Short mmCIF file of C-alpha atoms in Angstrom, two decimals:
data_model
loop_
_atom_site.label_atom_id
_atom_site.label_comp_id
_atom_site.label_asym_id
_atom_site.label_seq_id
_atom_site.Cartn_x
_atom_site.Cartn_y
_atom_site.Cartn_z
CA ASP A 12 -0.04 0.00 -0.01
CA ALA A 13 1.33 3.43 -0.93
CA GLY A 14 2.25 5.72 1.96
CA VAL A 15 1.17 9.32 2.43
CA ILE A 16 1.89 11.23 -0.74
CA GLN A 17 2.70 14.92 -0.59
CA SER A 18 3.34 17.32 -3.43
CA PRO A 19 5.33 19.28 -4.28
CA ARG A 20 8.45 18.07 -2.46
CA HIS A 21 10.03 21.54 -2.90
CA GLU A 22 8.55 24.86 -3.64
CA VAL A 23 10.27 28.17 -4.03
CA THR A 24 8.11 31.22 -4.51
CA GLU A 25 8.14 34.94 -4.03
CA MET A 26 6.53 36.84 -1.25
CA GLY A 27 2.87 37.57 -1.95
CA GLN A 28 2.28 34.57 -4.13
CA GLU A 29 -0.25 31.88 -3.40
CA VAL A 30 1.06 28.45 -2.35
CA THR A 31 -0.94 25.21 -2.39
CA LEU A 32 0.42 22.08 -0.80
CA ARG A 33 -1.28 18.78 -1.43
CA CYS A 34 -1.67 15.53 0.47
CA LYS A 35 -3.12 12.08 -0.35
CA PRO A 36 -3.51 10.05 2.85
CA ILE A 37 -3.22 6.31 3.14
CA SER A 38 -6.37 4.69 1.87
CA GLY A 39 -8.82 3.83 4.69
CA HIS A 40 -7.31 6.27 7.11
CA ASP A 41 -9.83 8.67 8.67
CA TYR A 42 -7.51 11.16 10.41
CA LEU A 43 -5.41 13.64 8.50
CA PHE A 44 -2.94 16.06 10.12
CA TRP A 45 -0.93 19.02 8.80
CA TYR A 46 2.28 19.91 10.68
CA ARG A 47 4.86 22.66 10.10
CA GLN A 48 8.48 22.19 11.10
CA THR A 49 10.90 25.00 11.58
CA MET A 50 14.22 25.22 13.49
CA MET A 51 12.80 27.85 15.85
CA ARG A 52 9.43 26.30 16.65
CA GLY A 53 9.89 22.62 15.99
CA LEU A 54 6.94 20.51 14.88
CA GLU A 55 3.74 22.50 15.15
CA LEU A 56 0.30 20.98 14.55
CA LEU A 57 -1.61 23.28 12.25
CA ILE A 58 -4.90 21.46 11.76
CA TYR A 59 -6.33 17.99 11.78
CA PHE A 60 -9.35 16.35 10.23
CA ASN A 61 -11.49 13.38 11.12
CA ASN A 62 -13.69 11.96 8.39
CA ASN A 63 -12.99 15.06 6.25
CA VAL A 64 -14.19 17.41 8.99
CA PRO A 65 -11.72 19.86 10.63
CA ILE A 66 -11.52 19.06 14.33
CA ASP A 67 -8.93 21.46 15.61
CA ASP A 68 -7.53 24.35 13.63
CA SER A 69 -6.12 26.30 16.59
CA GLY A 70 -2.64 25.90 15.25
CA MET A 71 -3.29 27.69 12.01
CA PRO A 72 -1.15 30.78 12.35
CA GLU A 73 -3.41 33.34 10.72
CA ASP A 74 -6.05 33.96 8.08
CA ARG A 75 -3.53 33.62 5.36
CA PHE A 76 -3.59 29.87 5.97
CA SER A 77 -6.47 27.65 5.03
CA ALA A 78 -6.85 23.88 4.76
CA LYS A 79 -9.50 21.78 3.11
CA MET A 80 -10.34 18.11 2.80
CA PRO A 81 -13.00 17.73 0.06
CA ASN A 82 -12.91 13.96 0.29
CA ALA A 83 -11.24 11.03 2.06
CA SER A 84 -8.32 10.87 -0.36
CA PHE A 85 -7.21 14.46 -0.74
CA SER A 86 -6.34 17.55 1.32
CA THR A 87 -4.77 20.91 0.58
CA LEU A 88 -3.05 23.53 2.68
CA LYS A 89 -3.10 26.95 1.12
CA ILE A 90 -1.12 30.05 1.99
CA GLN A 91 -2.27 33.29 0.43
CA PRO A 92 -0.40 35.62 0.38
CA SER A 93 2.80 33.87 1.36
CA GLU A 94 5.51 35.58 3.46
CA PRO A 95 9.21 34.71 4.09
CA ARG A 96 8.39 33.64 7.69
CA ASP A 97 6.18 30.81 6.16
CA SER A 98 9.38 29.09 4.98
CA ALA A 99 9.38 25.63 6.57
CA VAL A 100 8.82 21.99 5.92
CA TYR A 101 5.15 21.06 5.86
CA PHE A 102 4.23 17.52 6.77
CA CYS A 103 1.00 15.70 6.19
CA ALA A 104 0.22 12.62 8.20
CA SER A 105 -2.65 10.18 8.39
CA SER A 106 -3.90 7.58 10.78
CA ALA A 107 -6.68 5.05 11.33
CA ARG A 108 -8.97 5.11 14.36
CA ASP A 109 -7.42 1.83 15.49
CA ARG A 110 -6.57 1.34 19.12
CA ASN A 111 -3.95 -1.26 18.20
CA THR A 112 -1.59 1.24 16.75
CA GLY A 113 -2.60 4.89 17.18
CA GLU A 114 0.49 5.88 15.15
CA LEU A 115 0.63 8.54 12.51
CA PHE A 116 2.05 7.80 9.12
CA PHE A 117 3.97 10.74 7.67
CA GLY A 118 4.61 11.92 4.14
CA GLU A 119 8.00 13.03 3.06
CA GLY A 120 7.17 16.68 3.56
CA SER A 121 7.02 19.72 1.35
CA ARG A 122 9.86 22.19 1.80
CA LEU A 123 8.58 25.67 1.18
CA THR A 124 10.94 28.64 0.62
CA VAL A 125 9.42 32.09 0.33
CA LEU A 126 11.78 34.70 -1.01
CA ALA B 156 -3.55 22.00 27.28
CA GLN B 157 -1.35 19.00 26.71
CA THR B 158 2.37 19.67 26.53
CA VAL B 159 5.39 17.47 25.84
CA THR B 160 8.83 18.50 27.06
CA GLN B 161 12.16 17.16 25.97
CA SER B 162 14.77 18.88 28.17
CA GLN B 163 17.81 17.67 26.23
CA PRO B 164 18.31 19.66 22.94
CA GLU B 165 21.36 17.55 22.13
CA MET B 166 22.79 14.22 23.26
CA SER B 167 25.80 12.21 22.12
CA VAL B 168 26.89 8.69 22.58
CA GLN B 169 29.78 6.40 21.57
CA GLU B 170 29.02 3.63 19.18
CA ALA B 171 28.00 0.41 21.01
CA GLU B 172 27.19 2.32 24.18
CA THR B 173 23.73 3.03 25.71
CA VAL B 174 22.00 6.42 25.74
CA THR B 175 18.73 7.60 27.34
CA LEU B 176 16.60 10.41 26.02
CA SER B 177 14.20 12.16 28.42
CA CYS B 178 10.60 13.19 27.88
CA THR B 179 7.92 14.43 30.24
CA TYR B 180 4.33 15.31 29.40
CA ASP B 181 1.48 17.07 31.06
CA THR B 182 -2.12 15.78 30.77
CA SER B 183 -5.19 15.30 32.77
CA GLU B 184 -6.29 12.39 30.65
CA SER B 185 -5.98 8.77 31.56
CA ASP B 186 -6.24 7.18 28.07
CA TYR B 187 -3.51 8.03 25.62
CA TYR B 188 -0.59 6.83 23.51
CA LEU B 189 3.04 7.84 23.73
CA PHE B 190 5.46 7.56 20.88
CA TRP B 191 9.06 8.12 20.00
CA TYR B 192 9.72 9.13 16.36
CA LYS B 193 13.04 9.36 14.68
CA GLN B 194 13.90 11.96 11.97
CA PRO B 195 17.18 11.29 10.15
CA PRO B 196 18.65 13.92 7.79
CA SER B 197 16.38 12.62 5.09
CA ARG B 198 13.62 14.29 7.20
CA GLN B 199 11.35 11.21 6.93
CA MET B 200 9.43 10.62 10.24
CA ILE B 201 9.93 7.04 11.45
CA LEU B 202 8.11 5.49 14.34
CA VAL B 203 10.60 3.97 16.77
CA ILE B 204 8.36 2.76 19.62
CA ARG B 205 4.91 3.18 21.05
CA GLN B 206 3.40 2.81 24.53
CA GLU B 207 -0.21 2.62 25.51
CA ALA B 208 -0.96 4.41 28.77
CA TYR B 209 -3.15 1.55 30.09
CA LYS B 210 -0.25 -0.91 29.79
CA GLN B 211 2.08 -1.12 32.79
CA GLN B 212 4.71 -3.11 30.95
CA ASN B 213 7.34 -0.99 29.21
CA ALA B 214 7.50 -1.37 25.42
CA THR B 215 10.56 -2.74 23.73
CA GLU B 216 11.58 -2.93 20.08
CA ASN B 217 14.93 -4.66 19.61
CA ARG B 218 17.56 -2.25 20.82
CA PHE B 219 14.97 0.36 21.83
CA SER B 220 13.02 0.36 25.07
CA VAL B 221 11.15 2.82 27.18
CA ASN B 222 10.80 3.66 30.79
CA PHE B 223 7.15 4.67 31.25
CA GLN B 224 6.41 6.22 34.62
CA LYS B 225 2.71 7.15 34.40
CA ALA B 226 2.42 8.78 37.80
CA ALA B 227 5.46 10.93 37.14
CA LYS B 228 4.30 11.55 33.50
CA SER B 229 7.67 10.52 32.29
CA PHE B 230 8.55 8.57 29.12
CA SER B 231 12.22 8.07 28.42
CA LEU B 232 13.77 6.21 25.50
CA LYS B 233 16.82 3.95 25.94
CA ILE B 234 18.97 3.00 22.97
CA SER B 235 21.22 0.08 23.59
CA ASP B 236 24.23 -0.82 21.52
CA SER B 237 24.06 2.48 19.68
CA GLN B 238 24.81 2.36 15.98
CA LEU B 239 25.88 5.16 13.61
CA GLY B 240 22.53 4.86 11.89
CA ASP B 241 20.81 5.90 15.14
CA ALA B 242 22.09 9.42 14.62
CA ALA B 243 19.00 11.57 14.09
CA MET B 244 16.48 13.94 15.74
CA TYR B 245 14.25 12.09 18.11
CA PHE B 246 10.79 13.34 18.97
CA CYS B 247 8.63 12.33 21.86
CA ALA B 248 4.90 12.58 21.16
CA TYR B 249 1.59 12.24 22.98
CA ARG B 250 -1.71 11.34 21.50
CA ILE B 251 -5.04 11.83 23.20
CA LEU B 252 -7.51 8.83 23.12
CA ALA B 253 -10.06 10.19 25.54
CA GLY B 254 -13.37 11.62 24.43
CA GLY B 255 -13.85 15.26 23.83
CA THR B 256 -13.01 17.76 21.18
CA SER B 257 -9.32 16.88 21.06
CA TYR B 258 -9.73 13.17 20.44
CA GLY B 259 -6.96 11.93 18.27
CA LYS B 260 -4.72 15.04 18.55
CA LEU B 261 -1.02 14.31 18.57
CA THR B 262 1.45 16.74 20.06
CA PHE B 263 5.22 16.61 19.66
CA GLY B 264 8.06 17.65 21.95
CA GLN B 265 10.83 19.93 20.81
CA GLY B 266 13.15 17.14 19.83
CA THR B 267 16.60 15.91 20.85
CA ILE B 268 19.47 15.68 18.36
CA LEU B 269 21.39 12.47 18.91
CA THR B 270 25.01 12.22 17.67
CA VAL B 271 26.70 8.85 17.56
CA HIS B 272 30.52 8.84 17.64
CA PRO B 273 32.53 6.02 16.07
#
């Protein structure tokens, strides 16, 4: 079974541009998470979904960030307009509501650089 | 709010020796998971070991074991016979399994960079 798939792997853009990061979770998983990783702040949970419904978006930094999950196999994280301080690695992860594991499976991350 | 604290930003160990990474967490819940994830330079997040809070027995996975002290809210990772490939950033993580609006939420600690010397 394929793992969590994120695209793009790398994105370089200029300040003010719109950025869209994409994620395809593992089939059958009903939880999806978006994390941001920076040297200064570590791994921050931005938002997570259960059955396509946002459960907690308290980590979304500001209105410039938005996330959607239109169906069980796809999610997007959008930044509009982007700023240099948004430069980070963005991880998507998914998990199943399974008491036997509880683990999150991570994608390889999308490295965003905003100039 | 649930928090996870890793008080050691960096640790080092000689190859074949043993090292212990510390983690404490704060929660009022009784039902949760604890994890240690490894992130090598490739940045891929890899699960090292998991512990269910309701289990008293400490989890082990080959050279990796944990010391889970529920009352003290402590969850340390011991790596025995350290290998060069163990060099990575290690993250402690806590996942809520109790009911409520935060069910399923997973929170990471700040991470510990482990260096393994040959």
